[in-house]
mmCIF file of N, CA and C in Angstrom:
data_model
loop_
_atom_site.group_PDB
_atom_site.id
_atom_site.type_symbol
_atom_site.label_atom_id
_atom_site.label_comp_id
_atom_site.label_asym_id
_atom_site.label_seq_id
_atom_site.Cartn_x
_atom_site.Cartn_y
_atom_site.Cartn_z
ATOM 1 N N ASN Q 1 110.094 73.295 103.778
ATOM 2 C CA ASN Q 1 109.185 74.305 102.873
ATOM 3 C C ASN Q 1 110.193 75.410 102.874
ATOM 4 N N THR Q 2 111.392 75.546 103.694
ATOM 5 C CA THR Q 2 112.623 76.741 103.633
ATOM 6 C C THR Q 2 112.576 77.870 103.017
ATOM 7 N N PRO Q 3 112.870 77.597 101.709
ATOM 8 C CA PRO Q 3 112.740 78.524 100.330
ATOM 9 C C PRO Q 3 111.945 79.444 100.278
ATOM 10 N N GLU Q 4 110.301 78.282 100.113
ATOM 11 C CA GLU Q 4 108.885 79.540 100.095
ATOM 12 C C GLU Q 4 108.807 80.506 101.168
ATOM 13 N N PRO Q 5 108.505 80.603 102.189
ATOM 14 C CA PRO Q 5 109.081 81.421 103.264
ATOM 15 C C PRO Q 5 110.041 82.676 102.874
ATOM 16 N N LEU Q 6 111.049 82.121 102.682
ATOM 17 C CA LEU Q 6 112.338 82.997 102.969
ATOM 18 C C LEU Q 6 111.629 84.042 101.412
ATOM 19 N N ASP Q 7 111.222 83.320 100.167
ATOM 20 C CA ASP Q 7 110.576 84.334 98.720
ATOM 21 C C ASP Q 7 109.888 85.189 99.652
ATOM 22 N N LEU Q 8 109.214 84.910 100.211
ATOM 23 C CA LEU Q 8 107.926 85.872 101.083
ATOM 24 C C LEU Q 8 108.793 87.244 101.474
ATOM 25 N N CYS Q 9 109.731 86.779 102.363
ATOM 26 C CA CYS Q 9 110.680 88.110 102.581
ATOM 27 C C CYS Q 9 111.345 88.707 101.542
ATOM 28 N N LEU Q 10 111.759 88.313 100.552
ATOM 29 C CA LEU Q 10 111.705 89.128 99.577
ATOM 30 C C LEU Q 10 111.299 90.274 98.866
ATOM 31 N N LYS Q 11 109.824 89.809 99.048
ATOM 32 C CA LYS Q 11 108.607 90.680 98.667
ATOM 33 C C LYS Q 11 108.247 91.950 99.512
ATOM 34 N N ASN Q 12 108.233 91.394 100.923
ATOM 35 C CA ASN Q 12 108.334 92.144 102.344
ATOM 36 C C ASN Q 12 109.219 92.134 103.723
ATOM 37 N N PRO Q 13 110.414 92.331 103.625
ATOM 38 C CA PRO Q 13 111.510 92.298 104.546
ATOM 39 C C PRO Q 13 110.876 92.651 105.873
ATOM 40 N N LEU Q 14 110.125 92.860 106.063
ATOM 41 C CA LEU Q 14 109.329 92.420 107.743
ATOM 42 C C LEU Q 14 108.807 91.262 108.257
ATOM 43 N N LEU Q 15 108.626 90.604 107.257
ATOM 44 C CA LEU Q 15 108.405 88.840 107.355
ATOM 45 C C LEU Q 15 109.301 88.581 107.749
ATOM 46 N N LYS Q 16 111.019 88.978 107.805
ATOM 47 C CA LYS Q 16 111.775 88.178 108.185
ATOM 48 C C LYS Q 16 111.861 88.330 110.104
ATOM 49 N N ASN Q 17 111.236 89.273 110.708
ATOM 50 C CA ASN Q 17 111.066 89.281 111.798
ATOM 51 C C ASN Q 17 110.488 87.961 112.755
ATOM 52 N N LYS Q 18 111.549 87.588 113.559
ATOM 53 C CA LYS Q 18 111.544 86.341 114.285
ATOM 54 C C LYS Q 18 109.829 86.698 115.291
ATOM 55 N N ILE Q 19 109.361 85.955 115.407
ATOM 56 C CA ILE Q 19 107.942 85.668 116.353
ATOM 57 C C ILE Q 19 108.253 85.758 117.803
ATOM 58 N N SER Q 20 109.356 85.520 118.100
ATOM 59 C CA SER Q 20 109.653 85.254 119.693
ATOM 60 C C SER Q 20 111.228 85.029 119.631
ATOM 61 N N THR Q 21 111.580 85.707 121.062
ATOM 62 C CA THR Q 21 112.841 85.716 120.960
ATOM 63 C C THR Q 21 113.358 84.274 121.472
ATOM 64 N N GLU Q 22 112.568 83.465 121.937
ATOM 65 C CA GLU Q 22 113.009 82.058 122.238
ATOM 66 C C GLU Q 22 112.886 81.399 120.990
ATOM 67 N N ASN Q 23 112.708 81.753 119.654
ATOM 68 C CA ASN Q 23 112.025 80.815 118.875
ATOM 69 C C ASN Q 23 113.039 81.218 117.321
ATOM 70 N N GLU Q 24 113.680 80.355 116.146
ATOM 71 C CA GLU Q 24 113.833 80.916 115.031
ATOM 72 C C GLU Q 24 112.589 81.037 114.542
ATOM 73 N N ASP Q 25 111.336 80.706 114.661
ATOM 74 C CA ASP Q 25 110.316 80.698 113.433
ATOM 75 C C ASP Q 25 110.214 82.511 113.046
ATOM 76 N N ILE Q 26 109.921 82.753 111.789
ATOM 77 C CA ILE Q 26 109.829 83.919 111.380
ATOM 78 C C ILE Q 26 107.876 84.253 110.654
ATOM 79 N N GLU Q 27 108.112 85.758 111.043
ATOM 80 C CA GLU Q 27 106.471 86.024 110.412
ATOM 81 C C GLU Q 27 106.366 85.162 109.376
ATOM 82 N N ALA Q 28 107.322 85.178 108.402
ATOM 83 C CA ALA Q 28 106.373 84.850 106.858
ATOM 84 C C ALA Q 28 106.466 83.009 107.186
ATOM 85 N N GLN Q 29 106.598 82.889 107.836
ATOM 86 C CA GLN Q 29 105.916 81.038 108.187
ATOM 87 C C GLN Q 29 104.367 81.355 108.375
ATOM 88 N N ILE Q 30 104.080 82.116 109.032
ATOM 89 C CA ILE Q 30 102.874 82.109 109.139
ATOM 90 C C ILE Q 30 101.838 82.553 108.388
ATOM 91 N N VAL Q 31 102.557 83.767 107.151
ATOM 92 C CA VAL Q 31 101.677 83.975 105.895
ATOM 93 C C VAL Q 31 101.638 82.644 105.037
ATOM 94 N N TYR Q 32 102.863 82.280 104.783
ATOM 95 C CA TYR Q 32 103.099 80.605 104.272
ATOM 96 C C TYR Q 32 101.577 80.084 104.672
ATOM 97 N N ALA Q 33 101.977 79.401 105.643
ATOM 98 C CA ALA Q 33 100.803 78.734 106.093
ATOM 99 C C ALA Q 33 99.655 79.011 105.572
ATOM 100 N N ILE Q 34 99.402 80.095 105.595
ATOM 101 C CA ILE Q 34 97.952 80.839 105.582
ATOM 102 C C ILE Q 34 97.490 80.338 104.070
ATOM 103 N N ARG Q 35 98.804 81.004 103.595
ATOM 104 C CA ARG Q 35 98.670 81.160 101.816
ATOM 105 C C ARG Q 35 98.757 79.614 101.104
ATOM 106 N N ASN Q 36 99.459 79.108 101.558
ATOM 107 C CA ASN Q 36 99.843 77.525 101.083
ATOM 108 C C ASN Q 36 99.452 76.335 101.307
ATOM 109 N N GLU Q 37 99.231 76.456 102.728
ATOM 110 C CA GLU Q 37 98.916 74.667 103.594
ATOM 111 C C GLU Q 37 97.288 75.289 104.203
ATOM 112 N N SER Q 38 96.910 75.976 103.521
ATOM 113 C CA SER Q 38 95.256 75.897 104.071
ATOM 114 C C SER Q 38 95.288 75.888 105.723
ATOM 115 N N ALA Q 39 96.180 76.888 106.177
ATOM 116 C CA ALA Q 39 96.428 76.845 107.899
ATOM 117 C C ALA Q 39 95.094 78.029 108.206
ATOM 118 N N TYR Q 40 94.114 78.025 108.744
ATOM 119 C CA TYR Q 40 92.936 79.222 108.863
ATOM 120 C C TYR Q 40 92.255 79.428 109.952
ATOM 121 N N THR Q 41 93.110 78.589 111.146
ATOM 122 C CA THR Q 41 92.904 78.751 112.420
ATOM 123 C C THR Q 41 94.308 79.415 113.157
ATOM 124 N N LEU Q 42 94.107 79.760 114.690
ATOM 125 C CA LEU Q 42 95.165 79.941 115.017
ATOM 126 C C LEU Q 42 95.763 79.126 115.801
ATOM 127 N N GLU Q 43 94.942 77.743 115.906
ATOM 128 C CA GLU Q 43 95.492 76.610 116.546
ATOM 129 C C GLU Q 43 96.137 75.792 115.831
ATOM 130 N N ASP Q 44 96.162 75.873 114.450
ATOM 131 C CA ASP Q 44 96.304 74.993 113.655
ATOM 132 C C ASP Q 44 97.856 75.422 113.212
ATOM 133 N N ILE Q 45 97.788 76.779 113.102
ATOM 134 C CA ILE Q 45 99.066 77.543 112.695
ATOM 135 C C ILE Q 45 100.274 77.099 113.723
ATOM 136 N N LEU Q 46 99.304 77.692 115.085
ATOM 137 C CA LEU Q 46 100.635 77.570 116.351
ATOM 138 C C LEU Q 46 100.768 76.305 116.782
ATOM 139 N N THR Q 47 99.792 75.562 116.687
ATOM 140 C CA THR Q 47 100.614 73.887 116.941
ATOM 141 C C THR Q 47 101.013 72.961 115.894
ATOM 142 N N ARG Q 48 100.798 73.441 114.321
ATOM 143 C CA ARG Q 48 101.205 72.271 113.672
ATOM 144 C C ARG Q 48 102.084 72.931 112.479
ATOM 145 N N ARG Q 49 102.109 74.117 112.469
ATOM 146 C CA ARG Q 49 102.997 74.976 111.398
ATOM 147 C C ARG Q 49 104.188 75.668 111.740
ATOM 148 N N LEU Q 50 103.994 75.830 112.841
ATOM 149 C CA LEU Q 50 105.427 76.526 113.646
ATOM 150 C C LEU Q 50 106.171 75.586 114.684
ATOM 151 N N THR Q 51 107.498 75.423 114.843
ATOM 152 C CA THR Q 51 108.328 75.013 115.432
ATOM 153 C C THR Q 51 107.912 75.617 116.895
ATOM 154 N N ILE Q 52 107.323 76.452 117.174
ATOM 155 C CA ILE Q 52 107.101 77.191 118.582
ATOM 156 C C ILE Q 52 106.245 76.308 118.969
ATOM 157 N N GLY Q 53 104.932 75.909 118.193
ATOM 158 C CA GLY Q 53 104.405 74.876 118.814
ATOM 159 C C GLY Q 53 104.556 73.647 119.310
ATOM 160 N N LEU Q 54 105.485 72.912 118.268
ATOM 161 C CA LEU Q 54 105.977 71.706 118.903
ATOM 162 C C LEU Q 54 106.879 71.811 120.125
ATOM 163 N N SER Q 55 107.378 72.874 120.356
ATOM 164 C CA SER Q 55 108.635 72.524 121.486
ATOM 165 C C SER Q 55 108.387 73.233 122.638
ATOM 166 N N ARG Q 56 106.991 74.058 123.052
ATOM 167 C CA ARG Q 56 106.741 74.481 124.294
ATOM 168 C C ARG Q 56 105.558 74.180 124.534
ATOM 169 N N ASP Q 57 105.185 73.880 126.100
ATOM 170 C CA ASP Q 57 103.929 73.981 126.425
ATOM 171 C C ASP Q 57 102.897 74.917 126.068
ATOM 172 N N LYS Q 58 103.675 76.313 126.643
ATOM 173 C CA LYS Q 58 103.100 77.653 126.589
ATOM 174 C C LYS Q 58 103.329 78.439 125.358
ATOM 175 N N ILE Q 59 102.317 79.130 124.575
ATOM 176 C CA ILE Q 59 102.707 80.351 123.469
ATOM 177 C C ILE Q 59 102.813 81.274 124.279
ATOM 178 N N GLU Q 60 103.867 82.035 123.742
ATOM 179 C CA GLU Q 60 103.482 83.410 124.194
ATOM 180 C C GLU Q 60 102.401 84.651 123.698
ATOM 181 N N LYS Q 61 101.590 85.589 124.843
ATOM 182 C CA LYS Q 61 100.446 86.469 124.009
ATOM 183 C C LYS Q 61 101.206 86.766 122.858
ATOM 184 N N SER Q 62 102.218 87.883 122.972
ATOM 185 C CA SER Q 62 102.804 88.191 121.545
ATOM 186 C C SER Q 62 102.813 87.485 120.436
ATOM 187 N N VAL Q 63 103.009 86.128 120.358
ATOM 188 C CA VAL Q 63 102.692 85.273 119.255
ATOM 189 C C VAL Q 63 101.509 84.721 118.810
ATOM 190 N N ILE Q 64 100.671 84.641 119.482
ATOM 191 C CA ILE Q 64 99.305 84.619 119.400
ATOM 192 C C ILE Q 64 98.586 85.789 118.787
ATOM 193 N N GLN Q 65 99.003 87.208 119.454
ATOM 194 C CA GLN Q 65 98.642 88.186 118.593
ATOM 195 C C GLN Q 65 99.120 88.508 116.982
ATOM 196 N N THR Q 66 100.464 87.893 117.240
ATOM 197 C CA THR Q 66 101.185 88.599 115.801
ATOM 198 C C THR Q 66 100.402 87.341 114.831
ATOM 199 N N THR Q 67 100.159 85.924 115.322
ATOM 200 C CA THR Q 67 99.951 85.062 114.294
ATOM 201 C C THR Q 67 97.991 85.558 114.038
ATOM 202 N N SER Q 68 97.457 86.068 114.641
ATOM 203 C CA SER Q 68 95.962 86.644 114.523
ATOM 204 C C SER Q 68 96.294 87.995 113.442
ATOM 205 N N HIS Q 69 97.039 88.868 113.854
ATOM 206 C CA HIS Q 69 96.920 89.695 112.637
ATOM 207 C C HIS Q 69 97.217 89.268 111.720
ATOM 208 N N TYR Q 70 98.161 88.304 111.380
ATOM 209 C CA TYR Q 70 98.374 87.928 110.158
ATOM 210 C C TYR Q 70 96.662 87.086 109.342
ATOM 211 N N LEU Q 71 96.454 86.561 110.116
ATOM 212 C CA LEU Q 71 95.183 85.893 109.859
ATOM 213 C C LEU Q 71 94.155 86.478 109.462
ATOM 214 N N SER Q 72 94.086 87.716 110.135
ATOM 215 C CA SER Q 72 93.057 88.743 110.026
ATOM 216 C C SER Q 72 93.406 89.486 108.420
ATOM 217 N N GLN Q 73 94.728 89.667 108.563
ATOM 218 C CA GLN Q 73 95.420 90.440 107.135
ATOM 219 C C GLN Q 73 95.567 89.627 105.781
ATOM 220 N N GLU Q 74 95.234 87.807 106.190
ATOM 221 C CA GLU Q 74 95.206 87.454 105.109
ATOM 222 C C GLU Q 74 93.669 87.215 104.369
ATOM 223 N N PHE Q 75 93.042 86.975 105.745
ATOM 224 C CA PHE Q 75 91.460 86.945 105.225
ATOM 225 C C PHE Q 75 91.084 88.058 104.374
ATOM 226 N N GLU Q 76 91.519 89.166 105.093
ATOM 227 C CA GLU Q 76 90.968 90.183 104.108
ATOM 228 C C GLU Q 76 91.579 90.500 102.805
ATOM 229 N N LEU Q 77 92.547 90.128 102.718
ATOM 230 C CA LEU Q 77 93.421 90.072 101.308
ATOM 231 C C LEU Q 77 92.266 88.785 100.110
ATOM 232 N N MET Q 78 92.175 87.877 100.788
ATOM 233 C CA MET Q 78 91.333 86.884 100.168
ATOM 234 C C MET Q 78 89.932 87.501 100.043
ATOM 235 N N ALA Q 79 89.640 88.029 100.719
ATOM 236 C CA ALA Q 79 88.291 88.407 100.723
ATOM 237 C C ALA Q 79 88.093 89.570 99.509
ATOM 238 N N ARG Q 80 89.058 90.542 99.452
ATOM 239 C CA ARG Q 80 89.118 91.628 98.658
ATOM 240 C C ARG Q 80 88.907 90.903 97.429
ATOM 241 N N GLU Q 81 89.835 89.406 96.962
ATOM 242 C CA GLU Q 81 90.467 88.755 96.009
ATOM 243 C C GLU Q 81 89.013 88.282 95.052
ATOM 244 N N ARG Q 82 88.325 87.754 96.212
ATOM 245 C CA ARG Q 82 86.767 87.243 95.899
ATOM 246 C C ARG Q 82 85.736 88.214 95.283
ATOM 247 N N ASP Q 83 85.830 89.175 96.047
ATOM 248 C CA ASP Q 83 84.986 90.304 95.386
ATOM 249 C C ASP Q 83 85.206 90.767 94.213
ATOM 250 N N LYS Q 84 86.806 90.764 93.941
ATOM 251 C CA LYS Q 84 87.102 91.563 92.982
ATOM 252 C C LYS Q 84 86.538 90.473 91.554
ATOM 253 N N VAL Q 85 86.841 89.121 91.909
ATOM 254 C CA VAL Q 85 86.182 88.128 90.991
ATOM 255 C C VAL Q 85 85.067 87.739 90.967
ATOM 256 N N THR Q 86 84.379 87.718 91.912
ATOM 257 C CA THR Q 86 82.858 87.891 91.759
ATOM 258 C C THR Q 86 82.376 88.708 90.713
ATOM 259 N N LYS Q 87 82.931 90.474 91.144
ATOM 260 C CA LYS Q 87 82.090 91.193 90.143
ATOM 261 C C LYS Q 87 82.514 91.557 88.900
ATOM 262 N N GLU Q 88 83.905 90.828 88.329
ATOM 263 C CA GLU Q 88 84.483 90.238 86.575
ATOM 264 C C GLU Q 88 83.465 89.413 86.370
ATOM 265 N N LEU Q 89 83.016 88.462 87.115
ATOM 266 C CA LEU Q 89 82.357 87.373 86.476
ATOM 267 C C LEU Q 89 80.860 87.904 86.492
ATOM 268 N N LEU Q 90 80.410 88.676 87.358
ATOM 269 C CA LEU Q 90 78.655 88.885 87.367
ATOM 270 C C LEU Q 90 78.994 90.001 85.852
ATOM 271 N N THR Q 91 80.007 90.781 85.612
ATOM 272 C CA THR Q 91 80.224 91.878 84.778
ATOM 273 C C THR Q 91 80.035 91.010 83.032
ATOM 274 N N LYS Q 92 80.490 89.884 83.507
ATOM 275 C CA LYS Q 92 80.594 89.108 82.115
ATOM 276 C C LYS Q 92 79.165 88.467 81.774
ATOM 277 N N GLY Q 93 78.205 88.271 82.964
ATOM 278 C CA GLY Q 93 77.366 87.484 82.329
ATOM 279 C C GLY Q 93 77.229 86.238 82.853
ATOM 280 N N TYR Q 94 78.007 85.694 84.065
ATOM 281 C CA TYR Q 94 78.252 84.649 84.102
ATOM 282 C C TYR Q 94 77.159 84.468 84.997
#
């Protein structure tokens, strides 16, 4: 799924940042996994969605922190969207 994470980089160039100096994974892969692969836990993302988890026994603290940051950020966006839709539906009388 290489093109999809790279498309995210077009919208947000910061997502091109590598998550580790020891690996080629980029931040967009984290966001893509959350948005498109239903990856909602640190373990899932770190061990199954990124090559860093497949190629190493120990994952750097900075990688865990970056992944945690994006999980929080994406969950906040999802919650805001959920609240917006809920308000719209309640306003319409559903």
